[in-house]
C-alpha cells in the first residue's frame, strides 16, 4: 500500500489500468444498537430498521478492506487534496437486517481523467461494493464515484 510520502498522481494510462482493481473486502455485523443510533441521528423512524438504504453504503464502506486514506492513496491522493463524493447508486435486492453479518466484495469499475474550464484537471473514479448475506445471497450493491482534483497536473 502506498504511504503519504510516496504518493504520485497516476498518468492517464496508469489511471485506466486501475479499473478492475479489487477491494480487499471484509465482513461486518450489523448490530441492532448501531442501526438504532444511525436512524436516530438521521431523525428517521427507527422502525425502518436496517432496511433504510443508507445502511447499504455504511455497511459496504465499513467492510471494503481499505480505509478512506488507503483508497485515496491507490489513486495518488490524500484527504488534504480535497477528494469529493460524486454520484451514487444503490440497488437493494433484499433488505439488510440487523444482527446479520455481511461480506463485502468490490472493485474499481471506472477511472477517467477530465478537464474543466474552471476546475482544471480532475479524475473521476467509480467503484462498486457488493454486500452478501450470511447465506451467500447478494443483498445489495452500491456504486459510487470519487472526484480527485489534480492541481498542478497539466491538461
Short mmCIF file of C-alpha atoms in Angstrom, two decimals:
data_model
loop_
_atom_site.label_atom_id
_atom_site.label_comp_id
_atom_site.label_asym_id
_atom_site.label_seq_id
_atom_site.Cartn_x
_atom_site.Cartn_y
_atom_site.Cartn_z
CA UNK A 1 0.00 0.00 0.00
CA UNK A 2 1.26 3.46 -0.85
CA UNK A 3 2.05 5.80 2.01
CA UNK A 4 1.57 9.56 2.25
CA UNK A 5 5.25 10.10 1.48
CA UNK A 6 5.34 8.18 -1.80
CA UNK A 7 2.13 9.33 -3.48
CA UNK A 8 2.36 10.04 -7.18
CA UNK A 9 -0.59 11.12 -9.33
CA UNK A 10 -1.10 8.39 -11.93
CA UNK A 11 -0.83 9.19 -15.62
CA UNK A 12 -3.97 8.77 -17.73
CA UNK A 13 -2.87 5.31 -18.85
CA UNK A 14 -1.95 4.26 -15.29
CA UNK A 15 -5.35 5.52 -14.14
CA UNK A 16 -7.09 3.38 -16.78
CA UNK A 17 -5.07 0.33 -15.66
CA UNK A 18 -6.57 0.63 -12.16
CA UNK A 19 -10.02 -0.34 -13.49
CA UNK A 20 -10.72 -3.85 -12.25
CA UNK A 21 -8.62 -3.46 -9.11
CA UNK A 22 -10.38 -5.44 -6.40
CA UNK A 23 -11.02 -4.12 -2.91
CA UNK A 24 -9.61 -6.29 -0.12
CA UNK A 25 -13.16 -6.71 1.21
CA UNK A 26 -14.22 -7.92 4.61
CA UNK A 27 -17.13 -8.69 6.87
CA UNK A 28 -19.22 -6.64 9.27
CA UNK A 29 -22.02 -7.46 11.65
CA UNK A 30 -24.93 -5.04 11.51
CA UNK A 31 -25.52 -4.54 15.23
CA UNK A 32 -29.05 -3.60 16.30
CA UNK A 33 -27.89 -0.83 18.67
CA UNK A 34 -25.84 0.78 15.88
CA UNK A 35 -28.79 0.65 13.46
CA UNK A 36 -30.93 2.43 16.05
CA UNK A 37 -28.26 5.13 16.62
CA UNK A 38 -27.81 5.79 12.89
CA UNK A 39 -31.54 6.09 12.29
CA UNK A 40 -31.98 8.31 15.35
CA UNK A 41 -29.13 10.59 14.20
CA UNK A 42 -30.88 10.99 10.81
CA UNK A 43 -34.21 11.67 12.54
CA UNK A 44 -35.55 8.68 10.62
CA UNK A 45 -38.16 6.34 12.01
CA UNK A 46 -36.28 3.69 13.99
CA UNK A 47 -38.98 1.21 12.90
CA UNK A 48 -37.33 1.30 9.44
CA UNK A 49 -34.54 -0.81 10.90
CA UNK A 50 -31.64 -1.74 8.69
CA UNK A 51 -33.91 -1.63 5.63
CA UNK A 52 -33.14 2.09 5.22
CA UNK A 53 -30.98 2.49 2.06
CA UNK A 54 -28.24 4.45 3.87
CA UNK A 55 -27.13 1.20 5.51
CA UNK A 56 -26.01 -0.24 2.19
CA UNK A 57 -23.36 2.50 1.83
CA UNK A 58 -22.39 2.48 5.52
CA UNK A 59 -22.01 -1.30 5.74
CA UNK A 60 -20.24 -1.56 2.38
CA UNK A 61 -17.65 1.12 3.09
CA UNK A 62 -17.02 -0.09 6.63
CA UNK A 63 -16.03 -3.52 5.31
CA UNK A 64 -14.42 -2.58 1.98
CA UNK A 65 -11.00 -3.56 3.35
CA UNK A 66 -9.36 -0.16 2.91
CA UNK A 67 -9.60 2.99 4.98
CA UNK A 68 -10.56 6.10 3.02
CA UNK A 69 -6.92 7.23 3.20
CA UNK A 70 -5.79 3.90 1.73
CA UNK A 71 -8.35 4.13 -1.07
CA UNK A 72 -7.28 7.68 -1.88
CA UNK A 73 -3.61 6.57 -1.92
CA UNK A 74 -4.37 3.97 -4.63
CA UNK A 75 -5.10 7.00 -6.83
CA UNK A 76 -2.15 9.09 -5.69
CA UNK A 77 -4.24 11.34 -3.48
CA UNK A 78 -4.70 12.23 0.16
CA UNK A 79 -7.56 13.79 2.08
CA UNK A 80 -5.89 17.21 2.02
CA UNK A 81 -6.11 17.18 -1.81
CA UNK A 82 -9.87 17.59 -1.46
CA UNK A 83 -11.41 14.44 -2.99
CA UNK A 84 -15.18 14.77 -3.24
CA UNK A 85 -18.05 12.32 -3.35
CA UNK A 86 -19.61 12.11 -6.79
CA UNK A 87 -22.59 10.08 -7.93
CA UNK A 88 -24.08 7.18 -6.03
CA UNK A 89 -26.47 4.41 -6.99
CA UNK A 90 -27.85 1.83 -4.59
CA UNK A 91 -29.51 -1.41 -5.57
CA UNK A 92 -31.28 -3.44 -2.90
CA UNK A 93 -32.19 -6.99 -3.84
CA UNK A 94 -33.02 -8.00 -0.29
CA UNK A 95 -33.30 -5.53 2.60
CA UNK A 96 -30.46 -5.59 5.11
CA UNK A 97 -31.25 -6.95 8.55
CA UNK A 98 -29.93 -6.05 11.98
CA UNK A 99 -27.98 -8.80 13.75
CA UNK A 100 -26.79 -10.26 10.45
CA UNK A 101 -23.20 -10.41 9.19
CA UNK A 102 -22.43 -9.20 5.67
CA UNK A 103 -19.44 -9.92 3.48
CA UNK A 104 -18.31 -7.16 1.15
CA UNK A 105 -16.53 -7.56 -2.19
CA UNK A 106 -15.90 -4.82 -4.71
CA UNK A 107 -13.78 -3.37 -7.44
CA UNK A 108 -12.86 -0.20 -9.26
CA UNK A 109 -15.28 -0.02 -12.21
CA UNK A 110 -14.18 3.17 -13.97
CA UNK A 111 -11.45 5.80 -13.94
CA UNK A 112 -11.31 8.77 -16.24
CA UNK A 113 -9.30 11.99 -16.44
CA UNK A 114 -11.22 15.15 -17.37
CA UNK A 115 -10.51 18.84 -17.71
CA UNK A 116 -12.89 21.61 -16.67
CA UNK A 117 -12.57 25.26 -17.70
CA UNK A 118 -12.69 26.48 -14.13
CA UNK A 119 -11.67 23.39 -12.17
CA UNK A 120 -8.73 22.25 -14.27
CA UNK A 121 -7.68 18.59 -14.35
CA UNK A 122 -9.58 16.07 -12.24
CA UNK A 123 -10.11 12.32 -12.16
CA UNK A 124 -13.44 10.60 -11.64
CA UNK A 125 -13.12 7.11 -10.19
CA UNK A 126 -16.07 4.74 -9.90
CA UNK A 127 -16.24 1.79 -7.55
CA UNK A 128 -18.84 -0.87 -6.77
CA UNK A 129 -19.25 -2.68 -3.46
CA UNK A 130 -21.48 -5.76 -3.18
CA UNK A 131 -22.94 -6.97 0.12
CA UNK A 132 -23.58 -10.68 0.60
CA UNK A 133 -25.73 -12.07 3.40
CA UNK A 134 -24.77 -14.96 5.64
CA UNK A 135 -26.49 -17.42 3.27
CA UNK A 136 -24.31 -16.18 0.37
CA UNK A 137 -27.07 -14.30 -1.44
CA UNK A 138 -26.33 -10.89 -2.90
CA UNK A 139 -28.32 -8.47 -0.76
CA UNK A 140 -27.32 -5.09 -2.16
CA UNK A 141 -24.80 -3.13 -4.19
CA UNK A 142 -23.62 0.44 -4.07
CA UNK A 143 -21.83 2.09 -6.97
CA UNK A 144 -20.20 5.43 -6.24
CA UNK A 145 -17.70 7.84 -7.66
CA UNK A 146 -14.97 9.97 -6.16
CA UNK A 147 -13.72 13.15 -7.83
CA UNK A 148 -10.00 13.75 -7.35
CA UNK A 149 -8.84 17.32 -8.09
CA UNK A 150 -5.43 17.25 -9.80
CA UNK A 151 -3.90 20.64 -9.06
CA UNK A 152 -0.58 21.01 -10.81
CA UNK A 153 -1.31 18.39 -13.48
CA UNK A 154 -1.09 19.85 -16.98
CA UNK A 155 -4.15 19.46 -19.18
#
